[in-house]
CSV table of C-alpha atoms in Angstrom, one decimal:
chain,number,residue,atom,x,y,z
L,1,MET,CA,59.0,126.8,-123.8
L,2,GLN,CA,58.5,130.5,-123.2
L,3,ILE,CA,55.2,132.0,-124.3
L,4,ILE,CA,53.5,135.4,-124.2
L,5,LEU,CA,49.9,135.3,-122.9
L,6,LYS,CA,47.3,137.0,-125.1
L,7,LYS,CA,44.5,136.4,-122.5
L,8,ASP,CA,44.3,135.8,-118.8
L,9,VAL,CA,44.8,132.1,-118.1
L,10,PRO,CA,43.8,130.8,-114.6
L,11,ASN,CA,46.7,129.4,-112.5
L,12,LEU,CA,49.2,130.5,-115.2
L,13,GLY,CA,49.3,134.3,-115.7
L,14,TYR,CA,47.7,137.4,-117.0
L,15,THR,CA,47.5,139.1,-120.4
L,16,ASP,CA,51.0,140.1,-121.7
L,17,ASP,CA,52.9,138.0,-119.1
L,18,THR,CA,55.8,136.0,-120.4
L,19,VAL,CA,55.7,132.5,-118.8
L,20,ASP,CA,57.5,129.1,-119.1
L,21,VAL,CA,55.3,126.1,-119.8
L,22,LYS,CA,55.8,122.6,-121.1
L,23,ASN,CA,56.1,122.3,-124.9
L,24,GLY,CA,53.0,120.1,-125.2
L,25,TYR,CA,50.8,122.5,-123.2
L,26,ALA,CA,51.9,125.4,-125.3
L,27,ASN,CA,51.7,123.7,-128.7
L,28,ASN,CA,48.6,121.6,-128.2
L,29,TYR,CA,46.4,123.9,-126.1
L,30,LEU,CA,47.5,127.5,-125.4
L,31,ILE,CA,48.7,128.6,-128.9
L,32,PRO,CA,45.9,126.8,-131.0
L,33,GLN,CA,43.2,128.2,-128.6
L,34,GLY,CA,44.5,131.7,-129.0
L,35,PHE,CA,45.6,132.1,-125.4
L,36,ALA,CA,49.2,132.6,-126.2
L,37,ILE,CA,51.9,133.2,-128.8
L,38,ALA,CA,55.5,131.9,-128.8
L,39,ALA,CA,58.0,134.2,-127.1
L,40,THR,CA,60.3,134.8,-130.1
L,41,GLU,CA,62.6,137.8,-130.2
L,42,THR,CA,60.2,139.5,-132.7
L,43,ASN,CA,57.2,138.9,-130.5
L,44,LYS,CA,59.0,140.2,-127.4
L,45,LYS,CA,59.9,143.4,-129.3
L,46,ILE,CA,56.3,143.8,-130.4
L,47,LEU,CA,55.1,143.2,-126.8
L,48,LYS,CA,57.5,145.8,-125.5
L,49,GLU,CA,56.3,148.4,-128.0
L,50,VAL,CA,52.6,147.6,-127.2
L,51,LEU,CA,53.2,148.0,-123.5
L,52,LYS,CA,55.0,151.3,-124.1
L,53,GLN,CA,52.1,152.6,-126.1
L,54,ARG,CA,49.6,151.4,-123.6
L,55,ALA,CA,51.5,153.1,-120.8
L,56,TYR,CA,51.5,156.4,-122.8
L,57,LYS,CA,47.7,156.2,-123.4
L,58,ILE,CA,47.0,155.4,-119.7
L,59,ASP,CA,49.3,158.3,-118.6
L,60,LYS,CA,47.4,160.6,-121.0
L,61,ILE,CA,44.0,159.5,-119.8
L,62,ARG,CA,45.1,159.9,-116.1
L,63,ASN,CA,46.4,163.5,-116.8
L,64,GLU,CA,43.1,164.4,-118.5
L,65,ALA,CA,41.2,163.0,-115.5
L,66,LYS,CA,43.3,164.9,-113.0
L,67,ALA,CA,42.7,168.1,-114.9
L,68,LEU,CA,39.0,167.5,-115.0
L,69,ALA,CA,39.0,166.6,-111.3
L,70,ALA,CA,40.7,169.9,-110.5
L,71,LEU,CA,38.0,171.8,-112.4
L,72,LEU,CA,35.1,169.7,-110.8
L,73,ASN,CA,36.3,169.8,-107.1
L,74,GLY,CA,34.5,172.5,-105.3
L,75,LEU,CA,32.2,173.1,-108.3
L,76,THR,CA,28.6,174.1,-107.5
L,77,VAL,CA,25.8,173.4,-110.0
L,78,THR,CA,22.3,174.7,-109.8
L,79,ILE,CA,19.4,172.5,-111.0
L,80,ALA,CA,16.0,174.0,-111.4
L,81,THR,CA,13.0,171.7,-111.2
L,82,LYS,CA,9.3,171.8,-110.5
L,83,ALA,CA,8.3,171.4,-106.9
L,84,ALA,CA,5.1,171.1,-104.9
L,85,PRO,CA,4.1,174.4,-103.3
L,86,ASN,CA,5.1,175.0,-99.6
L,87,THR,CA,6.4,171.4,-99.1
L,88,GLY,CA,9.8,171.6,-100.8
L,89,LYS,CA,9.3,168.2,-102.5
L,90,ILE,CA,10.1,168.0,-106.1
L,91,TYR,CA,8.1,166.1,-108.8
L,92,GLY,CA,10.2,163.1,-109.7
L,93,SER,CA,13.9,163.1,-108.6
L,94,VAL,CA,17.2,164.5,-109.7
L,95,ASN,CA,19.6,162.0,-111.3
L,96,ALA,CA,23.1,161.9,-112.8
L,97,ILE,CA,21.8,162.8,-116.3
L,98,GLN,CA,20.5,166.2,-115.0
L,99,ILE,CA,23.7,166.8,-113.1
L,100,ALA,CA,25.8,166.1,-116.2
L,101,ASP,CA,23.6,168.4,-118.3
L,102,ALA,CA,23.8,171.2,-115.8
L,103,ILE,CA,27.6,171.0,-115.7
L,104,LYS,CA,27.6,171.2,-119.5
L,105,GLU,CA,25.2,174.2,-119.6
L,106,GLN,CA,26.7,176.2,-116.7
L,107,HIS,CA,30.4,175.4,-117.0
L,108,ASN,CA,31.0,174.3,-120.6
L,109,PHE,CA,32.7,170.9,-120.0
L,110,GLU,CA,31.3,167.4,-120.3
L,111,VAL,CA,31.3,164.7,-117.7
L,112,ASP,CA,30.0,161.3,-118.6
L,113,ARG,CA,26.8,160.7,-116.7
L,114,LYS,CA,27.8,157.1,-116.0
L,115,LYS,CA,30.7,158.4,-113.9
L,116,ILE,CA,28.5,160.5,-111.6
L,117,VAL,CA,27.1,159.0,-108.4
L,118,ILE,CA,24.8,160.9,-106.1
L,119,ASN,CA,25.9,160.5,-102.5
L,120,GLY,CA,23.2,159.2,-100.1
L,121,ASP,CA,19.7,158.5,-101.0
L,122,THR,CA,17.7,159.8,-104.0
L,123,VAL,CA,17.2,163.5,-104.3
L,124,LYS,CA,13.5,164.2,-103.9
L,125,GLU,CA,13.5,167.6,-102.1
L,126,LEU,CA,14.9,171.1,-102.7
L,127,GLY,CA,18.3,171.7,-101.1
L,128,THR,CA,22.0,171.2,-101.4
L,129,TYR,CA,23.5,167.8,-102.1
L,130,LYS,CA,26.8,166.2,-103.1
L,131,ALA,CA,27.7,163.9,-105.9
L,132,THR,CA,31.0,162.2,-106.8
L,133,ALA,CA,32.4,161.7,-110.3
L,134,LYS,CA,34.7,158.7,-110.6
L,135,LEU,CA,36.9,159.9,-113.5
L,136,TYR,CA,39.5,157.2,-113.4
L,137,LYS,CA,40.4,154.2,-111.2
L,138,ASP,CA,41.7,156.3,-108.3
L,139,ILE,CA,40.7,159.9,-109.4
L,140,VAL,CA,37.5,161.1,-107.9
L,141,ALA,CA,36.0,164.6,-107.9
L,142,GLU,CA,33.2,165.9,-105.6
L,143,ILE,CA,30.5,168.1,-107.0
L,144,THR,CA,28.0,170.1,-105.0
L,145,PHE,CA,24.6,170.7,-106.6
L,146,VAL,CA,21.7,172.8,-105.4
L,147,VAL,CA,18.2,171.9,-106.3
L,148,VAL,CA,16.0,174.9,-106.6
L,149,GLU,CA,12.4,175.5,-107.6
L,150,GLU,CA,11.7,176.6,-111.2
């Protein structure tokens, strides 16, 4: 019997795969548990349309991420913070939230703070640092930020 998997099933297949299984396994376990549906012509057409729509959405997200990466690469952001006199050490540290806010203020586009990772250790001194923004699975942008005294 042919079925279309609705969820990943170990040792059988992944979501949206069409696989052949024995009738009893499909009728008594996979279909009642919600892991699969029967691979009728109607369900195959629906699956084909869903995969087409999913591919379109992924392509759209990738294109937006590429456009944002083109804007972010080589971008320099300045972050002003309080620092101890004469030592160059700042009070607290600079984090991804401050970098995202600075990008929004200075360049008028938003980057999700969860996608920003500061390269190296924590930033606790004045100076120039680099951060990466992982915008999509394989699309990464590098951001340079300068920490200056207020």
